[in-house]
Amino acid sequence: MAVLPHTNGVHVVNGRPSTHSVHKPSDDGFSTRAIHVGSEPSSETGAVIPAISLSTTFKQDAIGVTRWGYEYSRSANPNRDALESMLASIEAGGSDALAFASGSATTSTVLSSLGQGAHVISVNDVYGGTWRYMNRVAASVQGATVTSLDLESASEETILAAIQPNTKLLIDIRAIADLVHSHPIKPLVLVDNTFLSPFYASPLLMGADLVLHSLTKYINGHSDVVMGALILPPHQKALTATLRFLQNAIGAVPSPYDSWLALRGAKTLALRMKAHGLNALALAEFLSTSPHVLSVTYPGLASHPRHDRAIDALSPHARTWISKLTPDKAGIPFGGMISFRIKGGEEAAEKFLTSTRLFTLAESLGGVESLAEHPARMTHGSVPEEERIKLGIEGDLIRLSVGVEEQEDLIEDVKRALDIASRL
């Protein structure tokens, strides 16, 4: 594939020359970077908050001579540049970031970069939309093939044996990057870090080649933007150039206003993730003691079989924060996502989901408000029933996105809904 450069000049972030590659001062912490990178006061007006640049086109001083590299907003826009710079700064180990119009558009662009006939190894419980795109779009349009593995329990021999001569990408989390990179084929390792966010996990520091986010979720955090992003480490400049070319050529880019909203939302990411995690830990502990619940999945719980792996996966900044908390025998905060199985099957699950007051029955996750959903009939409805059953996504499974409301109110809301569902 021919790779064309994304920029024909120097970019500007809020009135100041910049590039998508960022330098992260070693003495600046996570929240400091989230607040200040990409949001430097304007050198033109002194404005502390970035302006929204809605222009689709930009004046050229002569034919082909642009100001700061801007010519057309699909190719580059000041607000998207600012957002991308911030994203590269908060994903530990990141150097470059690319923003897209949705998480699905991000996935599509990555798979498009693999070319025809690529083989992909994917964790078997991948997001339903990613499963749909790989198996129903990329398979048809690109001739892609997909091998799904339970990468949490698969042996090293099983993983290495799954790599084929045309394997280009492996979609997983954490510890297998070194193993995969030891193979002569050296497929790329992509990690979807949406659920934990850059606050709780740093996949690039663990060897991932690129990290994907649905910015719709935790990074924006207010359920008012649909957007996705990729973040890459400094040694992946060639891959970054390929993806940036596709970002422009395919054109699935976010609007300036959405970029501005996501940049603003990310400023409070650490504050929100701490609250999400503390609330989720308390709620998971409550659920684990409820007589109406069969099982709870929250790796932050000390009782979870992979609790030690969760601790190992913590980002440096999350680990520092948790070390300063009063020790809790129940476990540690580890994001805001919980799933549990309710006694009484699918009928009880539906009754629970329609009986909550604060947990809204809705798709998505990661907003400040609490959401609840039924994976088998909602987020993973596109996955064939046989596959869902293999993954344990059955009628009694409920997923909670725990918000930042008062902890006691959330527990009371769940307790009441469980009581109602148990009367069936």
Coordinates of C-alpha atoms in Angstrom, one line a residue:
M1 CA 0.0 0.0 0.0
A2 CA 1.3 3.4 -0.9
V3 CA 1.4 5.7 2.2
L4 CA 0.8 9.4 1.7
P5 CA 1.8 11.9 4.4
H6 CA -1.0 13.3 6.4
T7 CA 0.3 16.9 6.7
N8 CA 2.0 19.3 4.4
G9 CA 3.0 21.7 7.0
V10 CA 3.1 22.4 10.8
H11 CA -0.1 22.0 12.6
V12 CA -1.4 24.4 15.2
V13 CA -3.2 23.6 18.5
N14 CA -5.3 26.4 19.8
G15 CA -3.2 29.1 18.2
R16 CA 0.2 27.4 18.8
P17 CA 2.3 25.3 16.4
S18 CA 2.1 21.6 17.3
T19 CA 2.2 18.1 15.9
H20 CA 0.2 15.0 16.7
S21 CA 3.3 13.5 18.4
V22 CA 3.5 14.8 21.9
H23 CA 6.1 15.2 24.6
K24 CA 4.9 14.3 28.0
P25 CA 6.9 16.1 30.7
S26 CA 8.0 13.5 33.2
D27 CA 6.8 15.6 36.1
D28 CA 3.3 16.2 34.8
G29 CA 0.7 13.7 36.1
F30 CA -2.3 12.1 34.4
S31 CA -4.9 14.8 35.2
T32 CA -2.4 17.6 34.5
R33 CA -1.9 16.3 31.0
A34 CA -5.6 15.7 30.4
I35 CA -6.3 19.3 31.4
H36 CA -3.5 21.1 29.7
V37 CA -2.3 19.2 26.6
G38 CA -4.2 20.5 23.6
S39 CA -5.8 23.2 25.7
E40 CA -3.0 25.7 25.9
P41 CA -4.2 29.3 26.1
S42 CA -4.5 30.9 22.7
S43 CA -1.5 33.0 21.6
E44 CA -3.9 35.2 19.6
T45 CA -6.6 36.1 22.1
G46 CA -5.4 34.6 25.4
A47 CA -8.6 32.4 25.6
V48 CA -8.1 29.7 28.2
I49 CA -10.7 27.4 26.5
P50 CA -10.1 26.4 22.9
A51 CA -12.3 27.9 20.3
I52 CA -14.4 25.7 18.0
S53 CA -13.1 25.9 14.4
L54 CA -16.1 25.1 12.3
S55 CA -14.6 26.1 9.0
T56 CA -14.5 23.3 6.4
T57 CA -11.8 25.0 4.3
F58 CA -8.8 27.3 5.0
K59 CA -7.3 30.2 3.0
Q60 CA -4.0 29.5 1.2
D61 CA -1.4 32.2 0.9
A62 CA -0.4 30.9 -2.5
I63 CA -1.3 27.8 -4.5
G64 CA -0.5 24.9 -2.2
V65 CA 0.9 27.1 0.5
T66 CA -1.2 26.6 3.6
R67 CA -1.2 28.2 7.1
W68 CA -0.1 25.7 9.7
G69 CA -0.9 22.8 7.3
Y70 CA -4.7 23.3 7.2
E71 CA -6.5 23.1 3.9
Y72 CA -9.6 21.1 4.4
S73 CA -11.2 19.9 7.6
R74 CA -11.5 16.3 6.6
S75 CA -7.7 16.2 6.4
A76 CA -7.0 18.2 9.5
N77 CA -8.8 20.5 11.9
P78 CA -7.6 22.5 14.9
N79 CA -10.1 20.8 17.3
R80 CA -9.3 17.3 16.1
D81 CA -5.6 18.0 16.4
A82 CA -6.0 19.3 19.9
L83 CA -8.0 16.2 20.9
E84 CA -5.5 13.8 19.3
S85 CA -2.6 15.5 21.1
M86 CA -4.3 15.1 24.4
L87 CA -5.2 11.5 23.8
A88 CA -1.6 10.6 22.9
S89 CA -0.5 12.3 26.1
I90 CA -2.8 10.4 28.5
E91 CA -2.4 6.9 27.1
A92 CA 0.9 6.0 28.8
G93 CA 3.5 5.0 26.2
G94 CA 1.6 6.9 23.5
S95 CA 3.2 9.1 20.9
D96 CA 0.5 9.6 18.2
A97 CA -3.3 9.5 18.2
L98 CA -6.0 9.5 15.5
A99 CA -9.6 10.3 16.1
F100 CA -12.5 8.8 14.1
A101 CA -16.3 9.4 13.8
S102 CA -17.0 6.3 15.9
G103 CA -15.4 3.3 17.6
S104 CA -16.8 1.1 14.7
A105 CA -15.1 3.5 12.2
T106 CA -11.9 3.0 14.1
T107 CA -12.2 -0.7 13.9
S108 CA -13.0 -0.5 10.2
T109 CA -9.9 1.6 9.4
V110 CA -7.6 -0.7 11.3
L111 CA -8.9 -3.8 9.5
S112 CA -8.8 -1.9 6.1
S113 CA -5.1 -1.3 6.7
L114 CA -4.4 -5.1 6.8
G115 CA -5.3 -5.5 3.1
Q116 CA -6.9 -8.4 1.4
G117 CA -6.9 -11.9 2.8
A118 CA -5.7 -11.1 6.2
H119 CA -6.1 -13.5 9.1
V120 CA -7.1 -12.0 12.5
I121 CA -6.9 -13.7 15.9
S122 CA -9.4 -12.2 18.3
V123 CA -10.3 -12.8 21.9
N124 CA -13.6 -14.7 21.8
D125 CA -15.7 -12.3 23.9
V126 CA -14.9 -9.2 21.8
Y127 CA -17.4 -6.4 21.6
G128 CA -20.5 -7.5 19.5
G129 CA -20.0 -4.7 17.0
T130 CA -16.4 -5.7 16.4
W131 CA -17.5 -9.3 15.9
R132 CA -20.1 -8.2 13.4
Y133 CA -17.7 -6.2 11.4
M134 CA -14.9 -8.8 11.3
N135 CA -17.2 -11.7 10.5
R136 CA -19.9 -10.1 8.3
V137 CA -18.1 -7.1 6.6
A138 CA -14.3 -7.7 6.5
A139 CA -14.8 -11.4 5.7
S140 CA -17.0 -10.4 2.8
V141 CA -15.3 -7.3 1.5
Q142 CA -11.6 -8.1 2.3
G143 CA -11.7 -11.9 2.4
A144 CA -10.5 -11.7 6.0
T145 CA -10.6 -14.8 8.2
V146 CA -11.0 -14.7 12.0
T147 CA -9.9 -17.2 14.7
S148 CA -11.6 -16.6 18.0
L149 CA -9.8 -17.9 21.1
D150 CA -10.3 -17.8 24.8
L151 CA -7.1 -15.9 25.3
E152 CA -7.6 -15.7 29.1
S153 CA -7.1 -19.4 29.5
A154 CA -5.4 -20.5 26.2
S155 CA -1.9 -22.0 26.6
E156 CA 1.1 -20.4 24.9
E157 CA 1.2 -23.3 22.5
T158 CA -2.4 -22.8 21.5
I159 CA -1.9 -19.1 20.8
L160 CA 1.3 -19.7 18.8
A161 CA -0.3 -22.5 16.8
A162 CA -3.2 -20.2 15.8
I163 CA -0.8 -17.8 14.0
Q164 CA -0.8 -18.4 10.3
P165 CA 1.4 -17.0 7.5
N166 CA -1.2 -14.3 6.8
T167 CA -1.9 -13.4 10.4
K168 CA -1.7 -9.6 10.6
L169 CA -3.5 -8.7 13.8
L170 CA -4.3 -10.1 17.2
I171 CA -7.0 -8.4 19.3
D172 CA -6.5 -9.0 23.0
I173 CA -5.6 -7.6 26.4
R174 CA -2.4 -7.5 28.4
A175 CA 0.1 -10.3 28.8
I176 CA 0.5 -12.0 25.5
A177 CA 2.2 -9.2 23.5
D178 CA 5.7 -10.6 24.2
L179 CA 4.6 -14.1 23.2
V180 CA 3.0 -13.0 20.0
H181 CA 5.9 -10.7 19.0
S182 CA 8.3 -13.7 19.5
H183 CA 6.7 -15.4 16.5
P184 CA 8.5 -14.9 13.2
I185 CA 5.2 -13.5 11.6
K186 CA 5.1 -10.8 14.3
P187 CA 1.4 -9.8 13.9
L188 CA 0.3 -6.6 15.4
V189 CA -1.3 -6.6 18.8
L190 CA -4.3 -4.3 19.3
V191 CA -5.9 -3.7 22.6
D192 CA -9.4 -2.2 23.1
N193 CA -8.9 -0.2 26.2
T194 CA -12.4 1.3 26.3
F195 CA -13.7 -0.4 29.4
L196 CA -10.8 0.5 31.7
S197 CA -9.8 3.7 30.0
P198 CA -6.2 5.2 30.0
F199 CA -6.6 5.8 33.7
Y200 CA -6.8 2.2 34.9
A201 CA -4.8 0.4 32.2
S202 CA -1.7 1.2 30.0
P203 CA -1.6 -1.5 27.3
L204 CA 1.2 0.2 25.3
L205 CA 3.5 -0.2 28.3
M206 CA 2.7 -3.9 28.2
G207 CA 3.8 -4.3 24.6
A208 CA 0.6 -3.5 22.6
D209 CA 1.3 -2.0 19.1
L210 CA -1.9 0.1 19.1
V211 CA -4.7 0.9 21.5
L212 CA -8.3 1.5 20.5
H213 CA -10.9 3.5 22.3
S214 CA -14.6 4.2 21.9
L215 CA -14.3 7.8 23.0
T216 CA -18.1 7.7 23.3
K217 CA -17.7 5.9 26.6
Y218 CA -15.4 6.8 29.5
I219 CA -13.0 9.3 27.8
N220 CA -15.9 11.7 26.8
G221 CA -17.9 10.4 29.7
H222 CA -21.2 12.3 29.2
S223 CA -23.1 10.2 26.7
D224 CA -23.3 13.1 24.1
V225 CA -20.5 12.2 21.6
V226 CA -20.1 9.2 19.3
M227 CA -16.4 8.9 18.5
G228 CA -13.4 6.5 18.4
A229 CA -9.6 6.8 18.5
L230 CA -6.3 4.9 18.0
I231 CA -3.2 5.6 20.0
L232 CA 0.2 4.3 18.9
P233 CA 3.7 4.2 20.5
P234 CA 6.7 6.1 19.1
H235 CA 8.2 3.0 17.3
Q236 CA 5.1 2.6 15.1
K237 CA 5.5 5.7 12.9
A238 CA 5.1 3.8 9.7
L239 CA 1.8 2.2 10.9
T240 CA 0.7 5.6 12.1
A241 CA 1.3 7.1 8.6
T242 CA -0.7 4.3 7.0
L243 CA -3.6 4.8 9.4
R244 CA -3.5 8.6 9.0
F245 CA -3.6 8.2 5.3
L246 CA -6.7 6.0 5.6
Q247 CA -8.3 8.3 8.1
N248 CA -8.2 11.0 5.5
A249 CA -9.0 8.8 2.5
I250 CA -11.9 7.0 4.1
G251 CA -13.0 10.2 5.7
A252 CA -14.7 8.8 8.9
V253 CA -13.5 11.7 11.0
P254 CA -15.3 13.4 13.9
S255 CA -16.7 16.9 13.7
P256 CA -14.9 19.9 15.3
Y257 CA -17.7 20.3 17.8
D258 CA -17.6 16.6 18.9
S259 CA -13.8 16.9 19.1
W260 CA -14.2 19.9 21.3
L261 CA -16.7 18.1 23.6
A262 CA -14.5 15.1 23.9
L263 CA -11.4 17.2 24.8
R264 CA -13.5 18.9 27.5
G265 CA -14.9 15.6 28.8
A266 CA -11.4 14.1 29.2
K267 CA -10.3 16.8 31.5
T268 CA -12.3 15.1 34.3
L269 CA -11.4 11.5 33.3
A270 CA -9.3 10.7 36.4
L271 CA -11.9 12.2 38.8
R272 CA -14.7 10.2 37.1
M273 CA -12.8 6.9 36.9
K274 CA -11.9 7.1 40.6
A275 CA -15.6 7.6 41.4
H276 CA -16.7 4.9 38.9
G277 CA -14.2 2.4 40.5
L278 CA -15.1 3.1 44.1
N279 CA -18.9 2.8 43.4
A280 CA -18.4 -0.3 41.3
L281 CA -16.4 -2.0 44.0
A282 CA -19.0 -1.3 46.7
L283 CA -21.8 -2.4 44.4
A284 CA -20.0 -5.6 43.4
E285 CA -19.4 -6.4 47.0
F286 CA -23.1 -5.9 47.7
L287 CA -24.1 -8.1 44.8
S288 CA -21.8 -10.9 45.9
T289 CA -23.7 -11.2 49.2
S290 CA -27.2 -11.0 47.7
P291 CA -29.3 -14.1 47.9
H292 CA -30.9 -13.1 44.6
V293 CA -27.6 -13.3 42.6
L294 CA -25.9 -16.4 41.3
S295 CA -22.5 -14.9 40.5
V296 CA -20.7 -11.5 40.0
T297 CA -18.0 -10.6 37.6
Y298 CA -15.8 -7.7 38.7
P299 CA -12.0 -8.4 38.6
G300 CA -11.5 -5.8 41.3
L301 CA -13.2 -8.1 43.9
A302 CA -10.6 -10.0 45.9
S303 CA -12.8 -13.1 45.4
H304 CA -12.6 -12.9 41.6
P305 CA -10.4 -15.8 40.2
R306 CA -8.4 -13.3 38.1
H307 CA -8.0 -10.6 40.8
D308 CA -4.2 -10.9 40.7
R309 CA -4.2 -10.4 37.0
A310 CA -6.3 -7.2 37.5
I311 CA -3.7 -5.9 39.9
D312 CA -0.9 -6.7 37.5
A313 CA -2.7 -4.8 34.7
L314 CA -3.1 -1.6 36.6
S315 CA -1.5 1.5 35.0
P316 CA 1.3 3.2 37.0
H317 CA -1.0 6.2 38.0
A318 CA -3.9 4.0 39.0
R319 CA -1.6 1.8 41.1
T320 CA -0.2 4.9 42.8
W321 CA -3.7 6.2 43.6
I322 CA -4.9 2.8 44.9
S323 CA -1.9 2.5 47.1
K324 CA -3.0 5.6 49.0
L325 CA -6.5 4.4 49.7
T326 CA -7.5 2.8 52.9
P327 CA -7.1 -0.9 52.3
D328 CA -10.4 -2.6 51.5
K329 CA -10.6 -6.4 52.1
A330 CA -13.3 -6.5 49.4
G331 CA -10.8 -5.7 46.7
I332 CA -9.7 -2.7 44.6
P333 CA -11.4 -0.2 42.3
F334 CA -11.0 -1.6 38.7
G335 CA -13.2 0.4 36.4
G336 CA -17.0 0.8 36.5
M337 CA -18.3 -2.3 34.7
I338 CA -20.0 -5.1 36.5
S339 CA -21.9 -8.2 35.2
F340 CA -23.9 -10.6 37.2
R341 CA -26.2 -13.5 36.9
I342 CA -29.6 -13.2 38.5
K343 CA -31.6 -16.0 40.0
G344 CA -34.8 -16.7 38.0
G345 CA -33.3 -16.6 34.5
E346 CA -34.3 -14.2 31.7
E347 CA -37.7 -13.4 33.2
A348 CA -36.1 -12.1 36.4
A349 CA -33.4 -10.3 34.4
E350 CA -36.0 -8.4 32.4
K351 CA -38.0 -7.6 35.6
F352 CA -34.9 -6.3 37.3
L353 CA -33.9 -4.1 34.3
T354 CA -37.4 -2.5 34.1
S355 CA -37.6 -2.0 37.9
T356 CA -34.5 0.2 38.6
R357 CA -34.9 3.9 39.1
L358 CA -31.3 5.2 38.8
F359 CA -29.9 2.6 36.5
T360 CA -31.3 3.4 33.0
L361 CA -32.1 0.5 30.7
A362 CA -30.0 1.5 27.7
E363 CA -27.1 0.5 25.5
S364 CA -23.6 1.9 25.9
L365 CA -21.5 2.6 29.0
G366 CA -19.0 5.0 30.6
G367 CA -21.2 8.0 31.2
V368 CA -21.6 9.8 34.5
E369 CA -25.1 8.2 34.8
S370 CA -25.6 4.6 35.6
L371 CA -26.8 2.3 32.9
A372 CA -28.0 -1.3 32.8
E373 CA -28.5 -3.7 29.9
H374 CA -29.2 -7.3 28.8
P375 CA -26.2 -8.4 26.7
A376 CA -27.9 -11.4 25.1
R377 CA -30.6 -9.2 23.6
M378 CA -28.9 -5.9 23.3
T379 CA -25.1 -5.3 22.9
H380 CA -24.3 -8.9 21.8
G381 CA -27.6 -9.5 19.9
S382 CA -25.6 -9.7 16.6
V383 CA -23.6 -12.6 17.9
P384 CA -25.1 -16.0 17.0
E385 CA -26.9 -17.7 19.9
E386 CA -24.6 -20.7 19.8
E387 CA -21.6 -18.4 20.1
R388 CA -23.2 -16.4 22.9
I389 CA -24.0 -19.5 24.9
K390 CA -20.3 -20.6 24.6
L391 CA -19.3 -17.3 26.0
G392 CA -21.8 -17.5 28.9
I393 CA -23.9 -14.7 27.5
E394 CA -27.3 -16.1 28.4
G395 CA -30.7 -14.8 29.5
D396 CA -29.8 -14.4 33.2
L397 CA -26.8 -12.1 32.5
I398 CA -27.1 -8.4 33.4
R399 CA -24.4 -5.8 32.7
L400 CA -24.1 -2.6 34.8
S401 CA -22.2 0.5 33.9
V402 CA -21.9 2.1 37.3
G403 CA -22.0 5.8 37.3
V404 CA -20.8 8.5 39.7
E405 CA -24.0 9.0 41.7
E406 CA -24.0 8.6 45.4
Q407 CA -22.9 5.1 46.3
E408 CA -25.7 4.5 48.8
D409 CA -28.3 5.5 46.3
L410 CA -27.0 3.1 43.7
I411 CA -26.9 0.1 46.1
E412 CA -30.4 0.9 47.3
D413 CA -31.7 1.1 43.7
V414 CA -30.2 -2.3 42.8
K415 CA -31.4 -3.9 46.1
R416 CA -34.9 -2.7 45.5
A417 CA -34.9 -4.0 41.9
L418 CA -33.6 -7.4 43.0
D419 CA -36.3 -7.7 45.6
I420 CA -39.0 -6.9 43.0
A421 CA -37.5 -9.4 40.5
S422 CA -37.3 -12.1 43.2
R423 CA -41.1 -12.1 43.7
L424 CA -41.8 -13.5 40.2

